[in-house]
Coordinates of C-alpha atoms in Angstrom, one line a residue:
M1 CA -44.8 39.2 -22.3
G2 CA -47.5 36.1 -22.8
K3 CA -49.5 36.3 -25.9
T4 CA -52.4 33.6 -26.0
E5 CA -52.6 30.6 -28.3
G6 CA -55.5 28.4 -28.9
S7 CA -57.7 28.3 -25.5
D8 CA -54.3 28.0 -23.1
G9 CA -52.6 31.1 -24.3
V10 CA -48.6 30.9 -24.1
H11 CA -47.0 32.2 -20.7
D12 CA -43.0 33.4 -21.4
G13 CA -41.4 31.9 -17.9
T14 CA -37.5 33.7 -18.7
E15 CA -36.5 35.9 -16.0
D16 CA -37.6 39.6 -17.6
G17 CA -41.0 38.1 -18.8
H18 CA -39.9 39.1 -22.3
Q19 CA -37.4 36.9 -24.0
A20 CA -38.3 34.5 -26.8
G21 CA -38.2 30.8 -25.8
T22 CA -39.3 27.8 -26.8
V23 CA -42.8 26.8 -26.1
V24 CA -43.0 23.3 -24.3
S25 CA -46.6 21.5 -24.2
A26 CA -47.5 18.1 -23.6
R27 CA -50.5 16.4 -22.9
A28 CA -49.9 14.8 -19.9
P29 CA -51.2 11.1 -18.3
I30 CA -53.6 11.5 -16.5
G31 CA -53.9 8.2 -15.9
H32 CA -51.1 7.4 -13.4
G33 CA -48.2 9.6 -11.8
V34 CA -48.5 12.5 -9.1
A35 CA -51.9 13.2 -9.4
W36 CA -53.4 10.1 -8.9
R37 CA -50.9 9.6 -5.8
L38 CA -52.3 12.6 -4.5
L39 CA -56.3 11.5 -5.6
A40 CA -55.6 8.4 -3.5
S41 CA -54.0 10.3 -0.4
I42 CA -56.7 13.4 -0.2
F43 CA -59.5 10.0 -1.2
L44 CA -58.1 7.8 2.0
F45 CA -57.4 11.0 4.2
S46 CA -61.1 12.4 3.3
S47 CA -62.5 8.9 4.2
L48 CA -60.9 8.3 7.8
V49 CA -62.1 11.8 8.5
T50 CA -66.0 10.7 7.3
L51 CA -65.6 7.9 9.1
L52 CA -64.3 9.3 12.4
T53 CA -67.1 11.9 12.2
T54 CA -69.6 9.1 11.3
L55 CA -68.9 7.4 14.2
F56 CA -68.9 10.6 16.8
E57 CA -71.9 11.4 15.3
L58 CA -73.5 7.8 15.3
Y59 CA -72.6 7.7 19.2
M60 CA -74.1 10.8 19.9
D61 CA -77.4 10.3 18.7
Y62 CA -76.7 6.7 20.0
R63 CA -76.7 8.4 23.1
G64 CA -79.7 10.7 22.0
Q65 CA -82.0 7.7 21.5
I66 CA -81.0 6.4 24.7
D67 CA -81.9 9.3 26.4
D68 CA -85.0 9.4 24.6
I69 CA -85.7 5.8 25.9
V70 CA -85.0 7.2 29.7
N71 CA -87.5 10.2 29.2
R72 CA -89.9 7.6 27.9
F73 CA -89.3 5.5 31.6
E74 CA -89.6 8.9 33.6
E75 CA -93.0 9.6 31.3
I76 CA -94.7 6.7 32.4
E77 CA -93.7 7.3 36.0
T78 CA -95.4 10.1 36.4
A79 CA -97.7 9.7 33.7
Y80 CA -99.4 6.1 34.5
L81 CA -98.0 4.8 37.3
P82 CA -101.5 6.7 39.7
S83 CA -104.0 5.2 37.0
L84 CA -102.0 1.8 37.7
G85 CA -102.4 1.8 40.9
G86 CA -106.0 2.7 41.1
S87 CA -106.8 0.1 38.6
L88 CA -104.3 -2.7 40.4
W89 CA -106.2 -1.7 44.1
S90 CA -110.1 -2.2 42.9
L91 CA -108.2 -5.3 40.7
D92 CA -109.8 -4.4 38.1
T93 CA -107.8 -6.8 35.1
D94 CA -109.2 -5.8 32.2
Q95 CA -108.0 -1.9 32.9
L96 CA -104.6 -2.9 33.8
Q97 CA -104.5 -4.6 30.4
L98 CA -105.3 -2.1 28.1
Q99 CA -103.5 -0.1 30.2
I100 CA -99.9 -2.0 29.9
E101 CA -101.2 -2.4 26.0
G102 CA -101.4 1.4 25.8
I103 CA -98.1 2.0 27.5
K104 CA -96.1 -0.6 24.8
R105 CA -97.5 1.4 22.2
L106 CA -94.6 4.3 22.6
P107 CA -91.7 3.2 21.0
D108 CA -89.2 0.6 21.5
M109 CA -91.3 -0.7 24.5
Q110 CA -91.1 -4.5 24.5
Y111 CA -92.5 -6.0 27.5
L112 CA -94.3 -4.7 30.4
E113 CA -95.6 -6.6 33.6
V114 CA -97.8 -5.8 36.4
R115 CA -97.2 -7.4 39.4
E116 CA -99.5 -6.9 42.5
I117 CA -97.5 -7.5 46.3
G118 CA -98.4 -7.2 49.9
R119 CA -101.7 -9.6 49.9
S120 CA -101.9 -13.3 49.8
L121 CA -100.5 -15.3 47.5
K122 CA -103.7 -16.8 46.8
R123 CA -105.1 -13.5 45.3
R124 CA -101.7 -12.1 44.2
V125 CA -102.6 -10.7 40.2
T126 CA -99.8 -10.6 37.4
I127 CA -100.5 -9.0 34.3
S128 CA -98.0 -8.8 31.3
T129 CA -97.2 -7.9 27.8
G130 CA -95.2 -8.4 24.6
D131 CA -91.8 -10.8 24.9
R132 CA -89.5 -10.4 27.5
G133 CA -85.1 -10.9 27.2
V134 CA -85.6 -10.7 23.6
G135 CA -82.3 -8.6 22.2
P136 CA -80.3 -5.7 23.9
V137 CA -82.5 -4.4 26.2
L138 CA -82.8 -1.7 29.0
S139 CA -85.1 -2.3 31.6
R140 CA -86.6 -0.3 34.4
E141 CA -89.1 -1.0 37.4
F142 CA -91.2 0.9 38.9
P143 CA -92.9 0.3 42.0
I144 CA -97.0 1.2 42.1
T145 CA -98.2 2.6 45.4
Y146 CA -101.8 4.0 46.4
A147 CA -103.4 6.0 48.8
E148 CA -107.3 6.1 50.2
S149 CA -106.8 9.7 51.0
R150 CA -105.5 12.6 49.2
D151 CA -103.2 13.6 52.3
R152 CA -101.1 10.3 51.2
N153 CA -100.5 10.0 54.5
D154 CA -101.8 6.6 54.0
E155 CA -99.9 5.5 50.8
Q156 CA -99.2 1.9 50.7
T157 CA -96.7 -0.3 47.6
I158 CA -99.4 -2.6 46.4
G159 CA -97.6 -3.8 43.4
A160 CA -94.8 -3.5 40.6
L161 CA -94.0 -2.3 36.9
Y162 CA -91.6 -3.6 35.3
V163 CA -90.8 -2.1 31.6
E164 CA -88.2 -3.1 29.0
A165 CA -87.3 -0.9 26.0
T166 CA -85.6 -3.1 23.5
L167 CA -82.4 -1.2 21.7
S168 CA -82.8 -3.1 18.2
G169 CA -84.9 -0.5 16.7
V170 CA -81.8 2.1 17.8
Y171 CA -79.3 0.2 16.3
A172 CA -81.4 -0.4 13.4
R173 CA -81.6 3.5 12.7
L174 CA -77.9 4.3 13.9
V175 CA -77.0 1.6 11.1
D176 CA -79.6 3.1 8.6
K177 CA -77.8 6.5 8.9
A178 CA -74.5 5.4 8.9
V179 CA -75.3 4.2 5.4
V180 CA -76.5 7.5 4.3
I181 CA -73.8 9.3 6.0
L182 CA -71.1 7.0 4.5
I183 CA -72.6 6.8 0.8
S184 CA -73.3 10.4 0.7
Q185 CA -69.6 11.2 2.1
G186 CA -67.6 9.2 0.3
I187 CA -70.1 10.7 -3.5
K188 CA -69.0 13.9 -1.5
T189 CA -65.6 13.0 -1.4
F190 CA -64.9 11.7 -4.7
L191 CA -66.4 14.5 -6.6
V192 CA -63.6 16.5 -4.3
S193 CA -61.0 14.4 -5.3
M194 CA -61.6 14.2 -8.6
F195 CA -62.3 18.1 -9.2
I196 CA -58.8 18.1 -6.7
L197 CA -57.0 16.1 -9.2
Y198 CA -58.2 18.0 -12.3
I199 CA -57.1 21.2 -11.1
V200 CA -53.6 20.0 -10.0
Y201 CA -53.6 18.3 -13.4
R202 CA -54.4 21.9 -15.0
L203 CA -52.3 23.7 -13.1
V204 CA -49.2 21.7 -11.9
T205 CA -49.0 18.3 -13.7
R206 CA -49.2 18.8 -17.4
H207 CA -46.7 21.5 -17.1
L208 CA -44.3 19.2 -14.7
V209 CA -44.7 16.7 -18.1
A210 CA -44.0 19.8 -20.7
I211 CA -40.5 20.5 -18.3
A212 CA -39.8 17.0 -18.3
S213 CA -40.1 17.1 -21.8
Y214 CA -38.0 20.2 -22.8
L215 CA -35.6 18.5 -20.8
S216 CA -35.2 15.2 -22.0
R217 CA -34.1 17.5 -25.4
F218 CA -32.3 20.0 -23.8
N219 CA -29.2 21.0 -25.9
L220 CA -27.1 24.0 -24.0
S221 CA -25.9 25.0 -27.1
Q222 CA -28.8 24.8 -29.0
S223 CA -31.7 25.1 -27.2
D224 CA -33.8 28.3 -26.6
P225 CA -35.1 29.5 -23.3
L226 CA -37.8 27.0 -21.5
R227 CA -41.5 28.7 -21.6
L228 CA -44.8 27.3 -20.1
S229 CA -47.9 27.1 -22.5
R230 CA -50.6 28.6 -20.3
S231 CA -52.6 31.6 -19.3
R232 CA -50.2 34.0 -17.3
P233 CA -51.5 34.6 -14.2
S234 CA -51.9 38.1 -12.8
R235 CA -48.8 37.0 -10.2
E236 CA -45.8 35.0 -10.5
D237 CA -46.3 31.4 -9.3
E238 CA -43.9 28.5 -8.3
L239 CA -44.1 27.0 -11.6
D240 CA -42.9 30.8 -13.1
R241 CA -39.9 30.9 -10.5
M242 CA -39.1 27.4 -11.5
V243 CA -38.6 28.3 -15.0
G244 CA -37.3 31.3 -14.8
A245 CA -34.3 29.9 -12.2
F246 CA -34.0 27.2 -14.9
N247 CA -33.4 30.0 -17.6
Q248 CA -31.1 31.7 -15.4
M249 CA -29.1 28.1 -14.6
S250 CA -29.1 27.3 -18.2
S251 CA -27.4 31.0 -19.5
G252 CA -25.3 30.8 -16.6
L253 CA -24.1 27.2 -17.5
R254 CA -23.6 28.4 -21.3
E255 CA -21.3 30.9 -19.9
V256 CA -19.1 28.1 -17.7
Y257 CA -19.7 25.9 -21.0
Q258 CA -18.1 28.9 -23.3
Q259 CA -15.1 29.2 -20.5
L260 CA -14.7 25.6 -20.2
H261 CA -13.8 25.6 -23.9
E262 CA -11.8 28.6 -23.6
V263 CA -10.2 26.5 -21.2
N264 CA -9.5 23.3 -23.0
A265 CA -8.2 25.8 -25.7
E266 CA -5.5 26.9 -23.0
L267 CA -4.8 23.3 -22.2
E268 CA -4.1 22.1 -25.4
E269 CA -1.9 24.9 -25.8
D270 CA 0.1 24.3 -22.3
I271 CA -0.3 20.3 -23.8
A272 CA 1.3 21.3 -26.7
A273 CA 3.9 23.3 -24.5
R274 CA 4.4 20.9 -21.9
R275 CA 4.8 18.0 -24.5
K276 CA 7.8 20.1 -26.4
A277 CA 8.9 20.7 -23.0
E278 CA 9.2 16.5 -22.2
E279 CA 11.1 16.4 -25.5
E280 CA 13.4 18.7 -24.8
V281 CA 13.6 17.2 -21.5
T282 CA 14.5 13.9 -22.9
R283 CA 16.9 15.5 -25.0
L284 CA 18.7 16.9 -22.0
N285 CA 18.5 13.3 -20.0
S286 CA 20.2 11.7 -23.1
E287 CA 23.1 14.6 -23.3
L288 CA 23.0 14.1 -19.0
E289 CA 23.3 10.6 -19.3
Q290 CA 26.2 10.5 -21.9
R291 CA 28.0 13.2 -19.7
V292 CA 27.2 10.8 -16.8
R293 CA 29.0 8.0 -19.0
Q294 CA 31.6 10.4 -19.8
R295 CA 32.1 11.1 -16.3
T296 CA 32.0 7.4 -15.2
A297 CA 34.5 6.8 -17.4
E298 CA 37.0 9.5 -16.5
L299 CA 36.2 8.5 -13.0
E300 CA 36.9 4.7 -13.8
A301 CA 40.6 5.7 -15.5
S302 CA 41.4 8.2 -12.4
N303 CA 40.4 5.0 -9.9
K304 CA 43.0 2.9 -12.3
E305 CA 45.6 5.9 -12.0
L306 CA 44.6 6.0 -8.3
D307 CA 45.5 2.2 -8.3
A308 CA 48.5 2.4 -10.1
F309 CA 49.7 5.2 -7.5
T310 CA 48.6 3.0 -4.5
Y311 CA 50.8 0.4 -6.3
S312 CA 53.4 2.6 -6.3
V313 CA 53.2 3.7 -3.1
S314 CA 53.3 0.4 -1.7
H315 CA 56.1 -0.9 -3.5
D316 CA 58.0 1.5 -5.4
L317 CA 58.2 3.8 -1.7
R318 CA 58.7 1.2 0.2
A319 CA 62.0 -0.2 -1.4
P320 CA 63.9 2.8 -0.5
L321 CA 62.1 3.0 3.2
R322 CA 63.6 -0.6 3.6
R323 CA 67.0 0.3 2.4
I324 CA 67.1 3.2 4.5
E325 CA 65.4 1.1 7.5
G326 CA 68.4 -1.2 6.6
F327 CA 71.6 0.6 6.0
G328 CA 70.4 2.8 9.3
Q329 CA 70.1 -0.8 11.1
I330 CA 73.9 -1.7 10.1
L331 CA 75.3 1.7 11.2
A332 CA 73.8 1.4 14.2
D333 CA 74.8 -2.5 14.7
E334 CA 78.6 -2.0 13.5
Y335 CA 79.3 1.7 13.9
S336 CA 77.4 3.1 17.2
T337 CA 80.7 2.8 19.5
K338 CA 82.4 4.8 16.4
L339 CA 80.2 7.2 16.1
D340 CA 80.1 10.3 19.2
E341 CA 77.1 11.2 20.7
R342 CA 75.8 13.3 17.7
F343 CA 75.9 11.5 14.9
S344 CA 73.9 8.4 17.1
H345 CA 71.5 11.1 17.4
Y346 CA 71.3 12.0 13.8
L347 CA 71.3 8.2 12.8
Q348 CA 67.9 7.6 15.6
R349 CA 65.8 10.5 13.9
I350 CA 66.8 9.2 10.7
R351 CA 65.7 5.3 11.5
A352 CA 62.8 7.2 13.3
G353 CA 61.7 9.2 10.1
S354 CA 62.1 6.1 7.7
R355 CA 59.7 4.0 10.4
D356 CA 57.2 7.2 10.4
M357 CA 57.3 7.3 6.7
S358 CA 56.4 3.3 6.8
E359 CA 53.4 3.8 9.0
M360 CA 51.9 6.9 6.9
I361 CA 52.3 4.9 3.7
D362 CA 50.2 1.9 5.6
S363 CA 47.9 4.5 7.1
F364 CA 47.7 5.9 3.9
L365 CA 46.7 2.5 2.1
K366 CA 44.0 1.3 4.6
L367 CA 42.3 5.0 4.0
S368 CA 42.2 3.9 0.0
R369 CA 40.8 0.3 1.1
S370 CA 38.4 1.9 3.2
T371 CA 36.9 4.0 0.6
R372 CA 37.2 1.4 -2.4
S373 CA 36.9 -2.0 -1.5
E374 CA 33.7 -3.5 -2.0
L375 CA 31.2 -3.8 1.5
T376 CA 29.9 -7.7 2.8
V377 CA 26.7 -5.8 4.6
E378 CA 25.8 -8.8 7.2
D379 CA 24.4 -9.0 10.8
I380 CA 26.8 -8.0 13.0
D381 CA 27.3 -7.6 17.2
L382 CA 28.8 -4.0 17.8
S383 CA 29.1 -5.2 21.6
D384 CA 31.1 -8.3 20.7
M385 CA 33.2 -6.5 18.3
A386 CA 34.0 -3.7 20.8
A387 CA 34.7 -6.7 23.5
K388 CA 37.5 -7.7 21.2
V389 CA 38.7 -4.3 20.4
V390 CA 39.6 -4.1 23.9
A391 CA 40.8 -7.8 24.5
R392 CA 43.4 -6.5 22.4
L393 CA 44.5 -3.5 23.7
R394 CA 44.4 -5.0 26.7
E395 CA 47.2 -7.8 25.7
K396 CA 48.9 -5.4 24.3
D397 CA 49.4 -2.5 26.9
P398 CA 49.0 -5.4 30.3
Q399 CA 50.4 -3.2 32.6
R400 CA 47.7 -0.6 32.0
S401 CA 44.4 -0.5 34.5
V402 CA 41.2 1.1 32.5
S403 CA 37.6 0.7 33.3
V404 CA 35.9 -0.4 29.9
E405 CA 32.1 -0.4 30.0
I406 CA 30.3 -1.9 26.8
A407 CA 26.2 -2.0 26.9
P408 CA 25.0 -5.4 25.9
G409 CA 23.3 -6.1 22.7
L410 CA 24.0 -3.3 20.3
R411 CA 23.5 -5.1 16.8
N412 CA 23.6 -3.6 13.5
R413 CA 24.3 -4.3 9.5
G414 CA 26.9 -3.5 8.4
D415 CA 30.9 -4.7 6.9
R416 CA 32.4 -6.8 9.2
R417 CA 35.7 -5.9 8.5
L418 CA 35.4 -1.9 7.9
M419 CA 33.0 -2.0 11.7
D420 CA 35.7 -3.6 13.2
A421 CA 38.6 -1.0 12.0
V422 CA 36.1 1.6 13.3
L423 CA 35.7 0.5 16.7
E424 CA 39.2 -0.2 16.8
N425 CA 40.3 3.2 16.1
L426 CA 37.8 5.5 18.1
I427 CA 38.5 2.9 21.1
G428 CA 42.4 2.8 20.4
N429 CA 41.7 6.5 20.4
A430 CA 40.2 6.7 23.9
W431 CA 42.7 4.3 25.3
K432 CA 45.7 6.0 23.9
Y433 CA 44.5 9.6 25.2
S434 CA 43.3 8.8 28.4
R435 CA 46.5 7.1 29.6
H436 CA 48.1 9.7 31.5
N437 CA 44.4 9.3 33.4
K438 CA 45.3 7.0 36.7
A439 CA 41.4 6.5 36.4
A440 CA 41.0 5.9 33.4
A441 CA 37.3 4.9 31.3
I442 CA 36.0 4.7 28.6
S443 CA 32.4 3.2 27.3
F444 CA 30.7 2.2 24.2
G445 CA 27.0 2.3 24.3
C446 CA 24.0 3.9 22.4
E447 CA 21.2 6.5 22.8
T448 CA 18.5 7.7 20.8
S449 CA 18.2 11.0 19.3
E450 CA 15.2 12.2 16.6
G451 CA 14.0 8.2 16.8
R452 CA 17.3 6.8 15.4
V453 CA 20.0 5.3 17.0
V454 CA 22.9 7.1 17.9
Y455 CA 26.5 5.0 19.1
V456 CA 28.7 6.5 21.6
V457 CA 32.1 5.9 22.4
R458 CA 33.4 7.9 25.1
D459 CA 36.5 8.3 27.9
N460 CA 37.8 11.0 30.1
G461 CA 41.4 11.1 28.3
A462 CA 43.0 14.3 27.0
G463 CA 40.1 15.9 25.1
F464 CA 40.7 18.3 22.1
D465 CA 39.8 22.3 21.6
M466 CA 36.6 22.1 19.9
N467 CA 37.8 25.3 18.4
Y468 CA 39.6 22.9 15.9
L469 CA 37.1 20.9 15.6
D470 CA 36.8 20.8 11.7
R471 CA 40.2 19.7 11.7
L472 CA 39.5 16.2 13.3
F473 CA 38.4 14.3 11.2
M474 CA 41.1 15.6 8.2
P475 CA 43.6 13.1 7.2
F476 CA 47.3 13.5 8.6
C477 CA 46.1 16.5 10.6
R478 CA 46.9 15.8 14.0
L479 CA 45.1 18.2 17.3
H480 CA 48.4 16.8 20.0
R481 CA 52.4 16.9 19.7
P482 CA 54.1 13.5 18.3
E483 CA 55.9 13.6 21.3
E484 CA 52.6 13.6 23.4
F485 CA 50.5 11.0 21.5
E486 CA 51.7 8.8 18.9
G487 CA 50.1 8.4 15.5
T488 CA 49.9 9.7 12.1
G489 CA 46.3 11.4 11.7
I490 CA 44.3 9.0 9.6
G491 CA 42.2 7.0 12.2
L492 CA 39.2 9.3 12.2
A493 CA 39.6 10.1 8.5
T494 CA 39.2 6.8 7.9
V495 CA 36.5 6.0 10.2
L496 CA 34.7 9.3 8.7
R497 CA 34.7 7.1 5.4
I498 CA 33.7 3.7 6.5
L499 CA 30.9 5.6 8.4
A500 CA 29.5 7.2 4.9
R501 CA 29.8 4.4 3.3
H502 CA 27.0 2.7 5.8
G503 CA 25.1 5.5 5.1
G504 CA 26.1 7.4 8.7
R505 CA 27.2 10.3 10.4
I506 CA 29.9 10.8 12.9
W507 CA 30.3 14.1 14.8
A508 CA 32.7 14.8 18.3
E509 CA 32.3 16.9 21.6
G510 CA 35.6 17.3 23.6
A511 CA 37.1 19.7 26.2
I512 CA 40.7 20.1 26.7
G513 CA 41.4 17.5 30.0
K514 CA 38.0 16.7 30.1
G515 CA 37.8 13.7 27.6
A516 CA 36.0 13.9 24.5
V517 CA 32.4 11.8 23.4
F518 CA 32.6 10.5 19.4
R519 CA 29.0 9.6 18.4
F520 CA 28.2 8.1 15.1
T521 CA 25.0 6.7 13.3
L522 CA 24.6 4.0 10.9
W523 CA 21.9 3.8 7.9
E524 CA 20.3 7.2 8.5
A525 CA 18.7 7.2 4.7
G526 CA 17.0 3.8 5.8
G527 CA 19.3 1.5 3.3
Q528 CA 19.7 -1.0 6.1
D529 CA 18.1 -1.3 9.3
D530 CA 19.3 1.0 12.0
K531 CA 18.5 -0.9 15.4
P532 CA 20.5 -1.5 18.3

């Protein structure tokens, strides 16, 4: 409830009206601020309204005075013209002079003139009084008539009365009235504006200043609820609602502040836990790096062992094979005529087996070099490289007529030596497996799939069974019998490893007797430019 303090009292502006709070009271400066802008606005608007109403009133007064002058003209016409006609008919100039001077005494009359017409010019009478044409005037001319009998059948015009009424008096009266209206209305407007200023100051401005002073000292954790120092109104007004809304907002802010404080405490705990987790991650990374170094050392040792094994394969195994091949050649040269057909066949099988073993060793070494040699990446022309592979195949097998189509301008980046091995294996396989087709056709081009360039090698040869697709790229695994097509089964495995080192992949489609299609990509991970 509100309670009285001094002359103004105190009003509780909280939502329930009973909560204790800080009473704010401040002497609001009346010399500036919203109140004075309100006063200026009221004064200007009132002055504008006063000016417009004054102009309208003066206009109506002007029209009324003009109508009065017109009425006087009509009064002169009805009241004075008959007597003027009698005096003019009898040529009583003295009487005419007295009559027009009497008319001139009417308000705003400035000049009158009586002229005789219809008689000899020598005897024409003209009588006037006043100053003619001075200032703004209204004028009217009336004919003067005379009839000797009462029935007026013989009425005739004997003269004319010219009357001028000055407007100077009208304007002077309008100016005096305008001054009186403006002064009285200005004083009234000023007094009303000052009264409104005082009311606004008492009811609004001083409380706004007090609220601003409270807000400048407001502390979310310490300040009491806002209250205004004023007499409690009979009904809740806008200031009460504003104070109540502010107190409700500050209460909500305190709750949010408390929640934020609790959340900050939880965040501090989370940060501590996160730091602990980061330390654990750092420790695990350190252990992982140690394991990586250890595994790298093991891989290096394995590579060294592989190098030793490769050296052993390339040297230790080749020497026995060369001896087998040499002794076989000696037997064939010196004892071929002494051996029967069965032993000659065995000798041929021995020599063929040694040659197959030598080819397998060569293929194995190629596969090893394809995965372990250092890449020298440069811009290469795949179309030109494929054309050279075809030229070598035609030179090696000149009796065959094969239709070869190579798309021009296929370029990319890669190791020239290894990519030549890729094309030699893929185009060489197409050449080999299409030998039984008299209309053999091979093509090398590209297509786009999901925004990437895919290179395509296509033939119409023997093809393969898709059920054995998973064995196609395995080393030493062949899908055709050796007596059908020669080979060691290492070529596609070598291609797979080379393309993997170039960030690409290879896949195939085929059908028995309908040819095969091999598609491969380069740099799918974006390591190098991938463009035809």
